[in-house]
Amino acid sequence: MERLAFAHPAYLWGLLAVALPILVHLFNQRRPRPLSFGAIEFVLRSQRQKARRLRLRQIILLALRCLLIAAVALALSRPSLKPRGAVAAQSTGPQATALVLDASLSMRYRLGASTLFDRSRREALAALDRLGPDEPASVGLCAGPAGFVGVGIGTPSFDRAAARRLLQSAQPTFLGSDMTGCLASAARALGESPVAGKRIIAFTDLAAHSIRLDAPPPLVPPPSAPGKSSSQTGIRPTVVLVDAAQGRELPNAAIIGTAVRPSASLGPRGYEVVATVANYSAQAASGLQVSLHIGQQTLAKGFVDVPARGTAKKTLGAVLPAGVIMGRVDLAREEAQGLDEDDGQDFVVHVPRDVKALIVDGSPSSLRSRDEAFFVEAALSPARSGGRISAQTLDADAAANASLDGFDVILLLNVPAPQRAFAERLRNAVAHRGAGLFIALGDHVDPDAYNDALGDLLPRSLHLLKSSIEQGSEEHAARFGVIEWTHPLFRIFGAAERESLESARTFRYALLKPDPGSQAHTIASYDDGAPALLEGRPGAGRVLLYTSSASRGWTDWPIRSSFLPVLQQAVSFLAAALEEKSPSPAQVGDERAIAAPQGLAVAAVVGPDGKPVALRREKQSETDAVVGPLQLPGLYRTQVGPLKGTPHEDGSLAFVATLDPRESDLRRVDESELKAQLGGAGSAQVAASSEAAQGAHGTPLWSGLLLLGALALLGEGTLTRK
Amino acid sequence: MTLDPALLARLGPLQIRARKVMEGVLTGLHKSPHHGQSVEFSEHKEYAPGDEIKHIDWRAFAKLDKYYVKRFEMETNLRALLVVDASGSMAYGRGGLSKLQYAAICAGALAYLLSRQGDQVGLLVAGDAEPGSSERLPEGVRSFVPFASSPTHVQELLQRLDSAQGRGATLLSAALDYAAEKAGRRALVVVLSDLFDASERSVPALKMLRSRRHDVLLLQTLDREELDFPFDDPTRFLSMEDERQIEAQPRQIRESYLSEMRRFLESTRRELARADVEVEQIPTDSPPDRVLIKLLARREAA
């Protein structure tokens, strides 16, 4: 698809000089000097032998001489090969030119050492240099939802230095791009130039996702002359799309999703990370290596086969440390080419810490099933809690003398009112150290003694014990009436599982003294309105009071299937070690609202590059914040603090920004459809380089011709010397 | 003293040229370390039994009444036939002497030398017949001068040589047949020719002469231009003996020409040497007296 062009066609007349060697040849042939020679016999013999070779050599000599002259004449006319399509752009006069440089993520695609963006920028700078002195230009970087990065594309001007600076400092973004929108904006910007010719040169990878084929073609609005109505339609600019990939297919593999979930089979704090790997090439990819990193450590590696233009999931298992864990899954980098940025994804997961519980058994029994702590121990056993909870059981007397240090949760099960010293230690552990306290009642409990001993640790004071009329009579047993399903204790129940909780029957429970000023929060109550479960927050810790027994003494709830999860949740809740849902990832280019925890305000958000991100406060809230549009993929950390105080990092508010998976798909748009969308082949073209588009030199051929001439000269010299 | 052929060319009639060369040869011989017996000097030796009776000098017996034997009578009794090729190709020679002129000088000088020492000299000019000549000679013989040794005979011989023109085809073999016939008993046959013979019969003819017990010496005269082929411009070469002609780029065929020529000279020399025919290849730009001195010296030594 190339065409020969000459810079100085006049020199082609020099080709006529080829006649010279031909004339000399004929002249030589015609006029030999006659000589009578004695030894003619030998001349004859030599001539006969050499005649053919001589003729051949003479012809070669003639050809070489002609070639020499022709090569020099052709070289002087400076021929060059130009890609087709150069004519259209060249034929018209000066044109206002908009240079649109695609700065989307996909332009970071690496071909060998340089990226598509680097190539395109070089092309754009070259295109800028080739503009005529009477052609104004403007430059825009196309990326992001706003169309252009920064201030957008301006009116074409003659300030080449500014345009050059803008191009030189341009960097590819991590955002998607809307090339169709950019072309339309560029066309509008061209409308503000008085120069009649309008041209857009876009440097892009022609990825199908950035181009909307159903959109109207870009139109330059007519000059807004006063007095004229706007009935005049716009004109179509010449659109040149300079293909950064030069027609190549750009295969790419990417991780487009990461899910993290606990995996009981891997033991305590075992998690499986499921990476979704997409293959955007026409060939199936086999043996792609996926690895899981936490910090500097690689925890797991695996291989996955992905069908052509398909996706596959790869699950990697790992035991994670407790806390807010920030990790990354990535694909092995491809050396030759590829988009590196989408080969990995960060994730954040909140791994609950281990809980150490002390069960104080108020009514031990040699018969296991009669033991007061039987059901609680069963519920908290490592086999059922996934190993996260380790429980130790003591009887009331032993507990009274034991140290409470190191226990996150203390469960008092049907314990007689504790001694003053033990009560003091309990208060200390809960109110100051932040431990949790679970109180279940039973026959050993004397309400007044409890009120005296524990006092403010109880969410509300105990009043008296209430029995339903007759034990065993189902009709009169109390059931849970109002349950706060959204509370962490109950939110694990789906609608189908609630019945197991609602059907539990309670025959005996404690009534509480009315206390209108109490901060206690009732999270479940019986159908007669009496509280069943209350939450209190004395100081730093949490207390749960269950007004019935944790054994079958007063209720049949412990033998119900709902007892176990509620108790496990209760222990985790009291230890502030609930499994939090990991925050959903944001997408680069989006905004993200961050809700501050109670009583604190979002102070700063630090991006993946370690620099703080600009915050915006919503009008309704002084403490919450909105960040974005997010520019970089990766982990964002949030610092919170009181409105006037030093902030600290809150791991639970950390979140991850992922890349737009559409950018990973570099499938090319169909060129003919694209041309049709842009207004037909007359005004639109796709070129491999901007040189072609602007009709500049093309591939110079004259140096090769000079070399050819030199070779001809050399050959001629060698032949005549003999 | 050496005689430059260029100088000889300006000397005028052949008589003078040949005499000059002969004088040069004589001077050279006096200087030569291989000075042998003069043919003119004869010695008498007292007869002793065993000497041939027919060699007794009866005149000395009559004078002195003693038997004396003439010792060198046999050597003075040499008959030499000079055969000069006067074909077209022998006329070649631009600038200086043509090959024929050079051959004539050499032949003339030899005639002088031989007759001076009393030898009989004959001449045969080989070539096509003289137009309008009344002499009835066989084909290939333009003129023939029988053996004799008087000074007038040498003058006659020189005249024939001087008037010889190089033209026509080489008919050397026919001439040599005639020479063999005329030479009769054993003789020295000196052939001066370039041996450029299209029919290639000259060499067998020379061998035939030798096989008849004649002492055959070939002086092959060659022009320097024929040996070096120093031409550059495109040339149409014309044959000097017939109608053939050829256009050639001398620069392009030089190498081939030179190797052809070298092969010709080499094979001629080798073939004749094998038949015990002495060959001397002489470029016409070498001084003829030097050539003759060398030749004679070598024969003396042999």
PDB file of C-alpha atoms in Angstrom, chain A residues 25 27-51 53-55 57-58 61 719-722, chain B residues 89 92 94 99 196 198 200 225-226 229 231 233-240 244-249 251-253 255-258 260-261 263-264:
ATOM      1  CA  HIS A  25      29.443   2.041 -26.749  1.00  0.00           C
ATOM      2  CA  PHE A  27      30.953   4.754 -31.245  1.00  0.00           C
ATOM      3  CA  ASN A  28      33.540   2.323 -29.953  1.00  0.00           C
ATOM      4  CA  GLN A  29      31.948  -0.451 -31.907  1.00  0.00           C
ATOM      5  CA  ARG A  30      32.008   1.487 -35.103  1.00  0.00           C
ATOM      6  CA  ARG A  31      35.568   2.817 -35.468  1.00  0.00           C
ATOM      7  CA  PRO A  32      38.360   0.330 -35.005  1.00  0.00           C
ATOM      8  CA  ARG A  33      41.787   1.312 -36.321  1.00  0.00           C
ATOM      9  CA  PRO A  34      42.931  -0.935 -39.157  1.00  0.00           C
ATOM     10  CA  LEU A  35      46.328  -2.560 -38.701  1.00  0.00           C
ATOM     11  CA  SER A  36      48.126  -5.077 -40.830  1.00  0.00           C
ATOM     12  CA  PHE A  37      49.488  -7.533 -38.399  1.00  0.00           C
ATOM     13  CA  GLY A  38      51.815 -10.422 -38.854  1.00  0.00           C
ATOM     14  CA  ALA A  39      50.695 -12.587 -36.019  1.00  0.00           C
ATOM     15  CA  ILE A  40      47.040 -12.375 -36.920  1.00  0.00           C
ATOM     16  CA  GLU A  41      46.723 -16.105 -36.397  1.00  0.00           C
ATOM     17  CA  PHE A  42      47.073 -15.621 -32.690  1.00  0.00           C
ATOM     18  CA  VAL A  43      44.710 -12.676 -32.631  1.00  0.00           C
ATOM     19  CA  LEU A  44      42.167 -14.837 -34.401  1.00  0.00           C
ATOM     20  CA  ARG A  45      42.589 -17.678 -31.979  1.00  0.00           C
ATOM     21  CA  SER A  46      42.313 -15.385 -28.953  1.00  0.00           C
ATOM     22  CA  GLN A  47      39.344 -13.577 -30.323  1.00  0.00           C
ATOM     23  CA  ARG A  48      37.483 -16.790 -31.095  1.00  0.00           C
ATOM     24  CA  GLN A  49      38.058 -18.008 -27.573  1.00  0.00           C
ATOM     25  CA  LYS A  50      37.088 -14.784 -25.961  1.00  0.00           C
ATOM     26  CA  ALA A  51      34.400 -13.578 -28.299  1.00  0.00           C
ATOM     27  CA  ARG A  53      32.873 -13.580 -22.910  1.00  0.00           C
ATOM     28  CA  LEU A  54      33.867 -10.292 -24.422  1.00  0.00           C
ATOM     29  CA  ARG A  55      30.445  -9.564 -25.757  1.00  0.00           C
ATOM     30  CA  ARG A  57      31.366  -8.290 -20.575  1.00  0.00           C
ATOM     31  CA  GLN A  58      30.704  -5.413 -22.914  1.00  0.00           C
ATOM     32  CA  LEU A  61      29.784  -2.857 -18.728  1.00  0.00           C
ATOM     33  CA  LEU A 719      35.728  -4.896 -15.337  1.00  0.00           C
ATOM     34  CA  THR A 720      37.670  -2.253 -17.290  1.00  0.00           C
ATOM     35  CA  ARG A 721      40.852  -2.858 -15.345  1.00  0.00           C
ATOM     36  CA  LYS A 722      41.155  -6.376 -16.695  1.00  0.00           C
TER      37      LYS A 722
ATOM     38  CA  SER B  89      54.060 -11.482 -42.456  1.00  0.00           C
ATOM     39  CA  TYR B  92      55.782  -6.440 -40.483  1.00  0.00           C
ATOM     40  CA  ARG B  94      56.488  -0.398 -37.687  1.00  0.00           C
ATOM     41  CA  LYS B  99      61.428  -8.584 -39.888  1.00  0.00           C
ATOM     42  CA  PHE B 196      53.918 -17.784 -38.952  1.00  0.00           C
ATOM     43  CA  ALA B 198      48.849 -21.075 -41.312  1.00  0.00           C
ATOM     44  CA  GLU B 200      51.840 -25.483 -40.031  1.00  0.00           C
ATOM     45  CA  GLU B 225      54.989  -5.780 -31.028  1.00  0.00           C
ATOM     46  CA  GLU B 226      54.171  -9.347 -31.894  1.00  0.00           C
ATOM     47  CA  PHE B 229      51.000  -6.933 -28.181  1.00  0.00           C
ATOM     48  CA  PHE B 231      47.874  -2.170 -28.480  1.00  0.00           C
ATOM     49  CA  ASP B 233      42.546   0.979 -28.994  1.00  0.00           C
ATOM     50  CA  PRO B 234      39.986  -1.110 -30.727  1.00  0.00           C
ATOM     51  CA  THR B 235      41.622  -2.328 -33.874  1.00  0.00           C
ATOM     52  CA  ARG B 236      40.737  -4.098 -37.049  1.00  0.00           C
ATOM     53  CA  PHE B 237      43.604  -6.511 -37.598  1.00  0.00           C
ATOM     54  CA  LEU B 238      44.302  -7.274 -41.241  1.00  0.00           C
ATOM     55  CA  SER B 239      46.158 -10.310 -42.395  1.00  0.00           C
ATOM     56  CA  MET B 240      49.344  -9.581 -44.354  1.00  0.00           C
ATOM     57  CA  ARG B 244      41.377 -12.370 -43.337  1.00  0.00           C
ATOM     58  CA  GLN B 245      40.598  -9.576 -40.934  1.00  0.00           C
ATOM     59  CA  ILE B 246      39.296  -9.321 -37.411  1.00  0.00           C
ATOM     60  CA  GLU B 247      38.067  -6.557 -35.151  1.00  0.00           C
ATOM     61  CA  ALA B 248      39.164  -6.798 -31.563  1.00  0.00           C
ATOM     62  CA  GLN B 249      39.641  -4.939 -28.325  1.00  0.00           C
ATOM     63  CA  ARG B 251      43.177  -4.843 -24.124  1.00  0.00           C
ATOM     64  CA  GLN B 252      40.648  -7.582 -23.686  1.00  0.00           C
ATOM     65  CA  ILE B 253      42.418 -10.249 -25.688  1.00  0.00           C
ATOM     66  CA  GLU B 255      46.250 -11.986 -22.062  1.00  0.00           C
ATOM     67  CA  SER B 256      44.908 -14.706 -24.292  1.00  0.00           C
ATOM     68  CA  TYR B 257      47.090 -13.543 -27.213  1.00  0.00           C
ATOM     69  CA  LEU B 258      50.220 -13.577 -25.107  1.00  0.00           C
ATOM     70  CA  GLU B 260      48.864 -18.279 -27.386  1.00  0.00           C
ATOM     71  CA  MET B 261      52.089 -16.724 -28.579  1.00  0.00           C
ATOM     72  CA  ARG B 263      52.680 -21.567 -26.365  1.00  0.00           C
ATOM     73  CA  PHE B 264      53.569 -21.290 -30.053  1.00  0.00           C
TER      74      PHE B 264
END
